Rosetta silent file (secondary structure, phi, psi, omega in degrees, C-alpha in Angstrom):
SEQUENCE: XXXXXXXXXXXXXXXXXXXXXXXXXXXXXXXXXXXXXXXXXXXXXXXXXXXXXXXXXXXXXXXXXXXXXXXXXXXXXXXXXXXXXXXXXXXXXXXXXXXXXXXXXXXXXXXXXXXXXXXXXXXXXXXXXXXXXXXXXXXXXXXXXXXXXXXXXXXXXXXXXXXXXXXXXXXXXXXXXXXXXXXXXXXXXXXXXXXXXXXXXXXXXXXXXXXXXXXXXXXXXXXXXXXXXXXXXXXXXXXXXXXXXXXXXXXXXXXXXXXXXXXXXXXXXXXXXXXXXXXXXXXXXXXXXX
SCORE:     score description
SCORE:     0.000 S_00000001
   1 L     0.000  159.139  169.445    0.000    0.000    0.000 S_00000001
   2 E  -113.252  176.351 -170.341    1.079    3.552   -0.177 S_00000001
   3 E  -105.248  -19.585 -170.605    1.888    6.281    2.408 S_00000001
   4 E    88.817  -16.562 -167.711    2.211    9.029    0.748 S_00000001
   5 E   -97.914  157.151 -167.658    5.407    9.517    2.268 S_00000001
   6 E  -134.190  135.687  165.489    8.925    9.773    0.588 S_00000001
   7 E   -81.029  108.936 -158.251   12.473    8.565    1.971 S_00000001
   8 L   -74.435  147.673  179.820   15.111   11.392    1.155 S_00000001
   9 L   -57.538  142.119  167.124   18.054    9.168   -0.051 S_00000001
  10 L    94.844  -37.892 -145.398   20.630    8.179    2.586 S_00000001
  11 L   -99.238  110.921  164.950   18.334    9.547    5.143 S_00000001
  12 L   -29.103  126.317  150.740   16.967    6.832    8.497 S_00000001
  13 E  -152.311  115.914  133.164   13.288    6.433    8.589 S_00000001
  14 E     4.282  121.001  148.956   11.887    5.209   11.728 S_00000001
  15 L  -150.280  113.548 -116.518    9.250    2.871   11.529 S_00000001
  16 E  -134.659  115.502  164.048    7.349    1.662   15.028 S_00000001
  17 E  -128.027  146.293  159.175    4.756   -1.640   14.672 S_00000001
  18 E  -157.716  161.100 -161.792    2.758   -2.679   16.723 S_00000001
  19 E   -61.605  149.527 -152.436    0.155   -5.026   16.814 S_00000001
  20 L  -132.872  -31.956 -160.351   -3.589   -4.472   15.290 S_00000001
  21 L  -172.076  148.141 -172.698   -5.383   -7.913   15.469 S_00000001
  22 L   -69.091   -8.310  176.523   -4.656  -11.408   16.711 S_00000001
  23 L   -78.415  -14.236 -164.990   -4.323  -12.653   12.821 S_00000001
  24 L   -64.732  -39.046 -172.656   -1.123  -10.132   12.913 S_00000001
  25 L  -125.194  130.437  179.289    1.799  -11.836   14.251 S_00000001
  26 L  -126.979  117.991  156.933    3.243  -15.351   13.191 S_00000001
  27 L    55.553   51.527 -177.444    5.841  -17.107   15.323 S_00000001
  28 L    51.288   40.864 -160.464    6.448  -13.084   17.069 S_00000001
  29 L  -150.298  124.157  158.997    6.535  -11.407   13.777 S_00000001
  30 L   -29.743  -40.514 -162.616    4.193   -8.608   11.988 S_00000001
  31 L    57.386   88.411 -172.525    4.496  -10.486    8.705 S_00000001
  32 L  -177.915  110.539  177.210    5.183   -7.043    7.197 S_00000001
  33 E   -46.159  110.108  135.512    6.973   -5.421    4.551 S_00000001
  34 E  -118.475  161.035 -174.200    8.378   -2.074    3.793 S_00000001
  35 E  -124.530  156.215  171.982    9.961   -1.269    0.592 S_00000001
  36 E  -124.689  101.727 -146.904   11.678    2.036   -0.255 S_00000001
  37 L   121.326  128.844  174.302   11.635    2.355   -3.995 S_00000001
  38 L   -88.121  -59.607 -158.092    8.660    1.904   -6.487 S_00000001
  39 L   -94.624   99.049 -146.645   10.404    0.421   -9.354 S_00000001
  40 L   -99.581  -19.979 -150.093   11.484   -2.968   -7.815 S_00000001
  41 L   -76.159  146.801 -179.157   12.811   -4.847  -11.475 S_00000001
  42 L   -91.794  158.227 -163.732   17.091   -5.009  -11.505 S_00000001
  43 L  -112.986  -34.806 -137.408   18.306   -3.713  -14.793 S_00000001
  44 L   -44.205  -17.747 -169.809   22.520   -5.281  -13.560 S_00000001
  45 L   -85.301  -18.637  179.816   22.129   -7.737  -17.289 S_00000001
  46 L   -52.090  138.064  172.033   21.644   -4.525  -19.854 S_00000001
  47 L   -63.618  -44.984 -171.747   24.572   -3.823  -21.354 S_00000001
  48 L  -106.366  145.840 -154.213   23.999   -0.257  -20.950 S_00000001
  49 L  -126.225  103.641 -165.552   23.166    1.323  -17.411 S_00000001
  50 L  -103.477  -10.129 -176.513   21.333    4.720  -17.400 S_00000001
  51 L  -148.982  172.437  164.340   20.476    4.352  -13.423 S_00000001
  52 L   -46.885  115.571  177.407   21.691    1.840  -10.895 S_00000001
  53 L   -18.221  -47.239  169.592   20.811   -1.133  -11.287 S_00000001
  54 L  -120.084  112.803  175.212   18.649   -1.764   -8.246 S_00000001
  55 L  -120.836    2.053  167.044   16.858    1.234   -6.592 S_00000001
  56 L  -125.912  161.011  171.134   14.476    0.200   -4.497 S_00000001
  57 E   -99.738  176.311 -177.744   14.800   -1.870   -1.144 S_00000001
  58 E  -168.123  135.237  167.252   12.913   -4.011    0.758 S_00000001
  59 E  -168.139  156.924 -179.467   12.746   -6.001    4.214 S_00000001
  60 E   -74.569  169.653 -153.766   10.629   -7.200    6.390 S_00000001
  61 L  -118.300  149.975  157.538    9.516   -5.308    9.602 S_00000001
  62 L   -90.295  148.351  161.833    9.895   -6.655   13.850 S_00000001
  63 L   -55.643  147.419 -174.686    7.469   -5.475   16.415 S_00000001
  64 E    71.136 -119.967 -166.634    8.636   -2.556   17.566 S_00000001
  65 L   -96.060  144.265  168.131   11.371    0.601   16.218 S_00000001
  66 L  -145.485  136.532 -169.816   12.770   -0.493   12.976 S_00000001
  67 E  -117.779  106.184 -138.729   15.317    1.554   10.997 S_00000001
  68 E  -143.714 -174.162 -176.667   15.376    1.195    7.552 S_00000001
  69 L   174.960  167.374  173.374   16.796    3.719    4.900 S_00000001
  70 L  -148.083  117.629 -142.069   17.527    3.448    1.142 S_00000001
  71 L   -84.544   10.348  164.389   20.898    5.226   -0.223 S_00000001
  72 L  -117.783  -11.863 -171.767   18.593    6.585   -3.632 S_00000001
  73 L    84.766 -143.794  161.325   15.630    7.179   -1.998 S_00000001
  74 E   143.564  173.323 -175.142   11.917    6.614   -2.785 S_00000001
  75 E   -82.161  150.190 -163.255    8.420    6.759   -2.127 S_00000001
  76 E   -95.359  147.724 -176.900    7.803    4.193    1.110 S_00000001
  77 E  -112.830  138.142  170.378    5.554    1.101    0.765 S_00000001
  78 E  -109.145  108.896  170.218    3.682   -0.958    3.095 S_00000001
  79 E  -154.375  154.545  175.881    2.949   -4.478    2.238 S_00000001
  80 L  -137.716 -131.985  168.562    2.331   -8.044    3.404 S_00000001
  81 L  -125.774   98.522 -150.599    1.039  -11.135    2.056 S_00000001
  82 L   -82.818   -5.365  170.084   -2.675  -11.002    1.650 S_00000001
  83 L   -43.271  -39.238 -147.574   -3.181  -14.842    0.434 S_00000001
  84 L  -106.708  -14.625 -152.993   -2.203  -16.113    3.681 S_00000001
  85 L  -127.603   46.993 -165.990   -2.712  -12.715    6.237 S_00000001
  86 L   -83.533  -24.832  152.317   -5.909  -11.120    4.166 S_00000001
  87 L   -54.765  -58.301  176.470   -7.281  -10.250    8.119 S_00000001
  88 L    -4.823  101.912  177.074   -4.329   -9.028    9.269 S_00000001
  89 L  -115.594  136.754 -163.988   -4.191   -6.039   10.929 S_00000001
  90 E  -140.752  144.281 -174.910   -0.790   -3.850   11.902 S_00000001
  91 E  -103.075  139.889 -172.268   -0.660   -0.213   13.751 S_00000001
  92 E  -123.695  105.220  171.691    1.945    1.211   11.776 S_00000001
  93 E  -132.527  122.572  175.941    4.025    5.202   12.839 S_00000001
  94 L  -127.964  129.806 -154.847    6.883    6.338   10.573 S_00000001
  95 L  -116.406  116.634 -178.837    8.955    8.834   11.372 S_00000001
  96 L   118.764  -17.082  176.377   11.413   10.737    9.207 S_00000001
  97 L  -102.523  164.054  171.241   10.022   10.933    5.733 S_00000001
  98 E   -88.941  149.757 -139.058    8.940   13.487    3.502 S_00000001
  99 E  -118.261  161.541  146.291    4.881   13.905    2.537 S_00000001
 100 E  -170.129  155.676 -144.265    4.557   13.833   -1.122 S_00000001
 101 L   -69.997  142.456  133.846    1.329   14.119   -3.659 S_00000001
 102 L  -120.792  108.104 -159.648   -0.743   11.614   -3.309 S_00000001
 103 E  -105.770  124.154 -172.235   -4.512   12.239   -4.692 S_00000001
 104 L  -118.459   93.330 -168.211   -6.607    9.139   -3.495 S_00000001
 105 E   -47.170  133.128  176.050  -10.429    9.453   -6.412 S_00000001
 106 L    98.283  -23.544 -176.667  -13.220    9.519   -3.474 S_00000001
 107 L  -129.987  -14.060  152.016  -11.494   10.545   -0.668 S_00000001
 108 E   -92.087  154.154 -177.431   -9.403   14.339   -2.509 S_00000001
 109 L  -116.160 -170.751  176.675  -11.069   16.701   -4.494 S_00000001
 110 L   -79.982  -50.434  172.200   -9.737   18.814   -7.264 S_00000001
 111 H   -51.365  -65.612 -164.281   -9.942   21.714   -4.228 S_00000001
 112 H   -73.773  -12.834  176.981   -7.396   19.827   -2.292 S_00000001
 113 H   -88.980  -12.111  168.475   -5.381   19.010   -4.847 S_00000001
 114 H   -73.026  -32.135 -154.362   -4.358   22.784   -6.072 S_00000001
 115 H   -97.343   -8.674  173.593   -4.471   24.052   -2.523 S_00000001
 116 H   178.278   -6.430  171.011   -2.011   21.478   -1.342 S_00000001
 117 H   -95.399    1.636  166.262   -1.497   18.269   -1.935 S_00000001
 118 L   -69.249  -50.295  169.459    0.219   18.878   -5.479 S_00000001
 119 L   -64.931   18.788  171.793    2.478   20.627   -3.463 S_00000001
 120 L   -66.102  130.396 -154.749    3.964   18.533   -1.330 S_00000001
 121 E   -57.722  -62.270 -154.336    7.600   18.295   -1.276 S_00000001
 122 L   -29.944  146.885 -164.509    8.243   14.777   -2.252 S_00000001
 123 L  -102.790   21.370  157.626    9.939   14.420   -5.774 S_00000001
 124 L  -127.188  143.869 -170.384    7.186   11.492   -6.642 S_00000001
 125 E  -116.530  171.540  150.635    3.588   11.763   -6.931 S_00000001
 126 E  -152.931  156.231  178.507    1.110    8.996   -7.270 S_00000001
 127 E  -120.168  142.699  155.846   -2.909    9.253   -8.389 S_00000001
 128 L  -113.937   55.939  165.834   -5.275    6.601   -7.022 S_00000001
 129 L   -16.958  175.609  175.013   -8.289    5.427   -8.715 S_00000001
 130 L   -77.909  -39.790 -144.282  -10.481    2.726   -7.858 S_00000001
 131 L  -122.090  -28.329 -177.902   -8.898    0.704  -10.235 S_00000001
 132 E  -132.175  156.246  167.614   -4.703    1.952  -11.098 S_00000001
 133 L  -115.115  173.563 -174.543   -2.443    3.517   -8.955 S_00000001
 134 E  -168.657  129.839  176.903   -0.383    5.664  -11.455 S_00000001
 135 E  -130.879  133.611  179.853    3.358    6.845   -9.919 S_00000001
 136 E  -136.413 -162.326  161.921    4.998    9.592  -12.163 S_00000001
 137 L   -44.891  -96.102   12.865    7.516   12.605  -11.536 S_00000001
 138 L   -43.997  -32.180  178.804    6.138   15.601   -9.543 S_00000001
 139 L   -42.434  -43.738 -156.412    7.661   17.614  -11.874 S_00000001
 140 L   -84.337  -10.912 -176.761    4.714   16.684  -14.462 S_00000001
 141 L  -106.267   -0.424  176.483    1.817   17.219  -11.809 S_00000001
 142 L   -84.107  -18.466  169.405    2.452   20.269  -10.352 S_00000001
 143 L   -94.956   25.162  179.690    0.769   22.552  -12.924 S_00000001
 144 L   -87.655  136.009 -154.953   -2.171   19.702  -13.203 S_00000001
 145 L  -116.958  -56.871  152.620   -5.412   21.376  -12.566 S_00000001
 146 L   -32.201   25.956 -150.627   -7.886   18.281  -13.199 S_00000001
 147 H   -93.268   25.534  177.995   -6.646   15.483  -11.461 S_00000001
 148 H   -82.443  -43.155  173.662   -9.804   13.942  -10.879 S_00000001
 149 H   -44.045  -43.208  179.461  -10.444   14.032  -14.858 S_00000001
 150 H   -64.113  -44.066  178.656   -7.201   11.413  -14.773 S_00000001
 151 H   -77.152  -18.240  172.380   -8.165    9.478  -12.433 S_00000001
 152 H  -109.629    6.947  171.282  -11.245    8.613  -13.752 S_00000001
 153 H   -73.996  -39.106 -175.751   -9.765    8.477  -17.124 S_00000001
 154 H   -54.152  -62.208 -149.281   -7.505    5.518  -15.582 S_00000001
 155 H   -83.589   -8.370 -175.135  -10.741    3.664  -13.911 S_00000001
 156 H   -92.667  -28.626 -173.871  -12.494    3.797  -17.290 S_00000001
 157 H   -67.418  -36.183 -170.537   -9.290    2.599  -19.213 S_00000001
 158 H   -87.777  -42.738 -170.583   -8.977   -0.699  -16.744 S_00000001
 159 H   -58.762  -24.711  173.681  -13.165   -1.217  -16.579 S_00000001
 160 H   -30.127  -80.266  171.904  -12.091   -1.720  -20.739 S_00000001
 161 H   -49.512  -31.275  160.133  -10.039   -4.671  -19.620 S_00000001
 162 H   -78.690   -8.037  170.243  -11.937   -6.044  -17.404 S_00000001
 163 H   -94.752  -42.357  151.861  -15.329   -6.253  -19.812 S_00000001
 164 H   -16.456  -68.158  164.397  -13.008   -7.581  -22.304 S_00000001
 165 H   -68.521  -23.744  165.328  -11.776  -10.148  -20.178 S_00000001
 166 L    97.369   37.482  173.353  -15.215  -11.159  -19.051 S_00000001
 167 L  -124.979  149.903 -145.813  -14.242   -9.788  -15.422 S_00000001
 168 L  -164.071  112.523  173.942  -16.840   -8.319  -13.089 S_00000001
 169 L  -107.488   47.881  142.741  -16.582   -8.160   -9.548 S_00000001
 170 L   -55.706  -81.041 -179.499  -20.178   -8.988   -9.583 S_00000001
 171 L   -37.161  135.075  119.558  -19.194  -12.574  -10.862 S_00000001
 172 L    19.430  160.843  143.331  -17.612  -15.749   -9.301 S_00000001
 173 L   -74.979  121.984   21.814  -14.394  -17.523   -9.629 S_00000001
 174 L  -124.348   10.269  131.261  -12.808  -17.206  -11.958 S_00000001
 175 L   -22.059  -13.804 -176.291  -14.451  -14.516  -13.388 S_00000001
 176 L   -98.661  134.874  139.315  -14.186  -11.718  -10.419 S_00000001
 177 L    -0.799  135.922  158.080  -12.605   -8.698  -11.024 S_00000001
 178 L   -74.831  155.001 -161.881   -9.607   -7.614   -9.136 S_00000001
 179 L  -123.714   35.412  158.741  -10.451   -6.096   -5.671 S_00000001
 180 L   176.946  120.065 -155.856   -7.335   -4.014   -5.298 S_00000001
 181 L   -34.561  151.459  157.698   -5.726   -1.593   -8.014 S_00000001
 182 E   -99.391  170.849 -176.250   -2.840   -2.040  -10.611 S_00000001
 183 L   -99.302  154.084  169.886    0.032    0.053  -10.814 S_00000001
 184 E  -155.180  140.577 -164.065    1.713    1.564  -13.583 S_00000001
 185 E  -135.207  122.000  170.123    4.978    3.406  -12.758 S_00000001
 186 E   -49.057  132.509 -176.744    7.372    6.177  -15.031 S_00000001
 187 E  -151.649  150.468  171.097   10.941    4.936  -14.606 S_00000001
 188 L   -63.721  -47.296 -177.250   14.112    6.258  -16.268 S_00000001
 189 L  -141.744  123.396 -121.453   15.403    3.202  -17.609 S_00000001
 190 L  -121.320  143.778 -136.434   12.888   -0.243  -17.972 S_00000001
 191 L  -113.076   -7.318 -162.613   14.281   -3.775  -17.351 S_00000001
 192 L  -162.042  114.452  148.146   12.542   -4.612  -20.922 S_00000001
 193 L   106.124  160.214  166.045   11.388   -2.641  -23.627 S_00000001
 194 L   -90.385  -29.371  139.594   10.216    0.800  -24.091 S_00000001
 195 E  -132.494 -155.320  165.682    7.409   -0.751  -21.794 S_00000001
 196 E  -156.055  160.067  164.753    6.284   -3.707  -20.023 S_00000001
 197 E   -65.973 -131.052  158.306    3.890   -5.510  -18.721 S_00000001
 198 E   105.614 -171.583  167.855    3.915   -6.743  -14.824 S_00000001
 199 L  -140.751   89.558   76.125    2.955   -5.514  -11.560 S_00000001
 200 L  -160.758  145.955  159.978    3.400   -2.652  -11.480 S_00000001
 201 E   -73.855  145.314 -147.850    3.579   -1.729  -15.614 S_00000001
 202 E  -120.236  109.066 -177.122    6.816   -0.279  -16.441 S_00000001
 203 E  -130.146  166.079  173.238    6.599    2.842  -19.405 S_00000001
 204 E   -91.038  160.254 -176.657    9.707    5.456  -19.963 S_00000001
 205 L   -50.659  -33.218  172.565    9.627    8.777  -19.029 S_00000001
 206 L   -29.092  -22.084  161.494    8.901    9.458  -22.551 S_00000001
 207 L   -69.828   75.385 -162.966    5.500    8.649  -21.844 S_00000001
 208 L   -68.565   87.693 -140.370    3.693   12.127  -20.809 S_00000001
 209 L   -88.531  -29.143 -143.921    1.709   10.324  -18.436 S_00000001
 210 L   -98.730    1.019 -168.395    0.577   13.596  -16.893 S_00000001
 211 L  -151.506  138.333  150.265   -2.219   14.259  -20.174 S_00000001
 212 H    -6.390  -72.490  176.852   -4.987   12.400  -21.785 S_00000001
 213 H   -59.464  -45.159  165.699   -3.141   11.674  -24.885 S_00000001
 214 H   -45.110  -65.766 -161.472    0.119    9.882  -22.772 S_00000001
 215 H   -72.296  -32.229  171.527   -2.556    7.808  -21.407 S_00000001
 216 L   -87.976   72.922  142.267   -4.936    6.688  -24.130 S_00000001
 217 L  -118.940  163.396 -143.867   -2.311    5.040  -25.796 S_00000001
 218 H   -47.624  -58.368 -166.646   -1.432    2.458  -27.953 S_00000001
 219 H   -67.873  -13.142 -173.604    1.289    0.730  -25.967 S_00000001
 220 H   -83.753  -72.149 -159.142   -0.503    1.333  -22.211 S_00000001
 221 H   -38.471  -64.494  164.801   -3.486   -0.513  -23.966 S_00000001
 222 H    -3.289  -98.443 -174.264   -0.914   -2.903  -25.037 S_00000001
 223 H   -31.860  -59.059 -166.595    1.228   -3.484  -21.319 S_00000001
 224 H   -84.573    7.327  138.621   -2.268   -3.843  -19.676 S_00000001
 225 H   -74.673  -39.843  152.356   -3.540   -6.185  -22.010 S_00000001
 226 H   -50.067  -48.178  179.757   -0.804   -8.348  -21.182 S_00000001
 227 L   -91.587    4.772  175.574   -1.986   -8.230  -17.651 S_00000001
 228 L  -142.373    3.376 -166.971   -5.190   -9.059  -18.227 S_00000001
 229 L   -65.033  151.205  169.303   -6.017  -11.409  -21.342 S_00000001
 230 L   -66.199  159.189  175.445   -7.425  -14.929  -20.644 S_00000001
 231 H   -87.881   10.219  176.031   -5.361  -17.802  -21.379 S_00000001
 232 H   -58.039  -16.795 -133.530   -8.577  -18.884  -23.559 S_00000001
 233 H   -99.161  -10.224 -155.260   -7.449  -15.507  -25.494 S_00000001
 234 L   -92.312  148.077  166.698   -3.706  -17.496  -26.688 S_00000001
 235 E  -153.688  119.033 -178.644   -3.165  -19.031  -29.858 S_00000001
 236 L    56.382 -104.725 -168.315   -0.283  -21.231  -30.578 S_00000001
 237 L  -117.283   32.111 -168.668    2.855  -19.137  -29.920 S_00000001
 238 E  -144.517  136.751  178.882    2.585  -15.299  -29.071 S_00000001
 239 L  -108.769   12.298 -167.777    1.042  -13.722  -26.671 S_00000001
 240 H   -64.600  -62.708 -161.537    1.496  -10.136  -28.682 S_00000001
 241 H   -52.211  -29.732  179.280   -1.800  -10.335  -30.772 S_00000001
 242 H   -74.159  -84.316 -165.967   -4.051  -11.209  -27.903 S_00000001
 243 H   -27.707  -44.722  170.749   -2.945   -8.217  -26.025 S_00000001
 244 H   -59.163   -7.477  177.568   -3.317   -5.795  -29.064 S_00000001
 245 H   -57.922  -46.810 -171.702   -7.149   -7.293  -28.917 S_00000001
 246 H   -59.342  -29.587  176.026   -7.317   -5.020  -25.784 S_00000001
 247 H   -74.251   -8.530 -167.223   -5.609   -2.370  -27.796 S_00000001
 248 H   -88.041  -68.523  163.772   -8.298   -2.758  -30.916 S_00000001
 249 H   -92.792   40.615  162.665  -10.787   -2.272  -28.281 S_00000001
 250 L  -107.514  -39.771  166.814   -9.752    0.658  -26.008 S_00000001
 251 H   -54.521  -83.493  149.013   -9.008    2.032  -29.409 S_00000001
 252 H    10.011  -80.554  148.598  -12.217    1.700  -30.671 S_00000001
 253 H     2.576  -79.695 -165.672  -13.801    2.875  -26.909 S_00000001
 254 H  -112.412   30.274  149.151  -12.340    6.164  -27.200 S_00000001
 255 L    92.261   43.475 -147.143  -12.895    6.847  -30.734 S_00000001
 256 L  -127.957  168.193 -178.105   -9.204    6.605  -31.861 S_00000001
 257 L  -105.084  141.434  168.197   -8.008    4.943  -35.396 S_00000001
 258 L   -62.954  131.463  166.312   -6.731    1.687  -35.339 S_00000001
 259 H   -66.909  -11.550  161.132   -3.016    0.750  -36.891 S_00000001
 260 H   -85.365   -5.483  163.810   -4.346   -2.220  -38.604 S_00000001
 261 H   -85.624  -40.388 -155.938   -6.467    0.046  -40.908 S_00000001
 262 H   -92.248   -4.538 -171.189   -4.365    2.967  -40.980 S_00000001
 263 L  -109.973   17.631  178.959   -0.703    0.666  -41.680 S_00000001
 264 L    39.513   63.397 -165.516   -3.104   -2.007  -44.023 S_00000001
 265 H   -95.135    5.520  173.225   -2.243   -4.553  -42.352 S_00000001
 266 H   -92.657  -32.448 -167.663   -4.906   -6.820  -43.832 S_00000001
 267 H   -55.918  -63.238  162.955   -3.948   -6.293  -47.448 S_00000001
 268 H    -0.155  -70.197  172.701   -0.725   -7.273  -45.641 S_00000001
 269 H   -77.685  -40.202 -163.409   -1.755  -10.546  -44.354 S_00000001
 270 H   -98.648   19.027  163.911   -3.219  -11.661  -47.471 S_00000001
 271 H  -106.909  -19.460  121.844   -0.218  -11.177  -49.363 S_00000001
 272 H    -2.979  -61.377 -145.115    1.591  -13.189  -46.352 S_00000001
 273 H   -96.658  -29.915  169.262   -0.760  -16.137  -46.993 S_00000001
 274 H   -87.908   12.311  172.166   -0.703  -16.299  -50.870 S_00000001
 275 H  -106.829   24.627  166.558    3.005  -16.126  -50.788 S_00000001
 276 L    75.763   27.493  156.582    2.443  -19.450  -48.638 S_00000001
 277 L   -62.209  120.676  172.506    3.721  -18.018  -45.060 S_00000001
 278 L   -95.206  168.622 -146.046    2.456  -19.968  -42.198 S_00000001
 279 H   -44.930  -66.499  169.333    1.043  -18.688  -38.903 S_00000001
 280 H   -30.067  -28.424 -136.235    4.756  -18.810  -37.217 S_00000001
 281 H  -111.941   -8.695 -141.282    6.236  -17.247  -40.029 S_00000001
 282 L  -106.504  143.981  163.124    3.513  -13.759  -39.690 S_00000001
 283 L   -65.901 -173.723  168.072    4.604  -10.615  -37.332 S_00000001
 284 H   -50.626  -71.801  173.262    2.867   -9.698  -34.555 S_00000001
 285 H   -47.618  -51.176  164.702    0.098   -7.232  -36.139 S_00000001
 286 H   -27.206  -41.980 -155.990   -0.110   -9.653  -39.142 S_00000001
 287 H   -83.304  -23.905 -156.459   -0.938  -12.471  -36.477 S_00000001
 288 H   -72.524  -31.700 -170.972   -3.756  -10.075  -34.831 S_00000001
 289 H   -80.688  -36.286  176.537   -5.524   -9.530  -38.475 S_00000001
 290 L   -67.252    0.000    0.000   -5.275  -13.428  -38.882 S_00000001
């Protein structure tokens, strides 16, 4: 979960547990996380290294003062393992960090977010929908006037994927919905890719994240199609084409032209298949038109 809070690099932050519910502690232990650092994937096999390899940290927490610190810094995390501990409850006071925006749709307005929480020190922001968490720069949010507009662009973009996928969290197993957001996080340099899928999806800064157009795009559609296609959705050996389904329809959704009409990709495929190419043999887009 997040805090809102930021670790200046280098700098001790304090963090005091103590117990919330008898589900809390196994064998004298919180069963409790913190990580310092969003962007958890190690980069150390690229040949080329534009950031450290590893920037964020992570360890588990004791009852009582814990001292924890991360020498690049980051925004601080709270997590535990809700399979096994989904009662679990932990009183949690950390001491030592910096505040930084965090707009949570439902519980901030638009009011609170001009008059002060955009302003918050912290050199990371994150918006929280019902549905995405979104972690970007601060830099790109401080002259954002709307950020409600975003946030509900985000919960409209993921209800996509989930009608698509035939998820509801009306419905059953295996059919329900997820009950707790995904992430998608701006990172200087990506362990894969110009993005990726995962948890949390991984785009480059390049990616104005902070406007409408960064978000209704091709490759976000893409990442998060990845994360959410059935495996009914696979056929034979790529899992590229099924994801662009989600990209066909988000396109579609918000009224945007597709790249298999505007790059002709069916005249494409059917000069593929009369020069006797088989399925294996077809790109990605090619495979999606097929």
């Amino acid at each position: 979960m997040s805090t809102g809070l930021y670790a200046a690099p280098g700098d001790d932050i304090t963090i005091t547990v103590s117990e919330g519910s008898p589900y809390t502690s196994v064998d004298g232990k919180p069963k409790v996380w913190v990580r310092i650092g969003v962007y958890g994937w190690n980069i150390a096999d690229r040949d080329i290294w534009n950031r450290p390899p590893q920037v964020a940290r992570s360890r588990e927490l004791e009852m009582g003062k814990n001292v924890v610190n991360n020498p690049f810094g980051g925004l601080i995390y709270i997590y535990g393992i809700p399979k096994d501990y989904r009662n679990a409850k932990v009183n949690l006071e950390i001491s030592g960090a910096v505040e930084a925006p965090y707009f949570v749709l439902g519980k901030d307005t638009n009011a609170d977010w001009v008059a002060s929480i955009r302003n918050k020190p912290g050199p990371w922001a994150e918006i929280q929908a019902q549905h995405m968490i979104q972690t970007l720069p601060s830099e790109q949010i401080r002259h954002m006037d709307d950020v409600e507009s975003i946030a509900l662009l985000w919960d409209r973009l993921m209800q996509n994927a989930y009608d698509l996928s035939g998820l509801s969290v009306e419905e059953g197993y295996p059919h329900t919905a997820p009950n707790l957001p995904s992430r998608i996080v701006s990172e200087i340099q990506l362990y894969g890719g110009a993005a990726h899928a995962g948890y949390p999806v991984g785009v480059g800064m390049h990616h104005k994240m902070n406007v409408a157009d960064g978000i209704t795009y091709g490759s976000i559609y893409h990442e998060i199609g990845h994360n959410f296609h059935p495996t009914d959705f696979y056929c034979y050996d790529g899992s590229h084409p099924q994801a662009d389904l989600f990209t066909l329809y988000q396109q579609d959704y918000f009224g945007q032209d597709s790249r298999v009409k505007k790059n002709d990709r069916y005249s494409q495929v059917q000069a593929s298949l009369n020069a006797g190419k088989s399925w294996q043999e077809l790109s990605d887009p090619e495979q999606l038109v097929f």
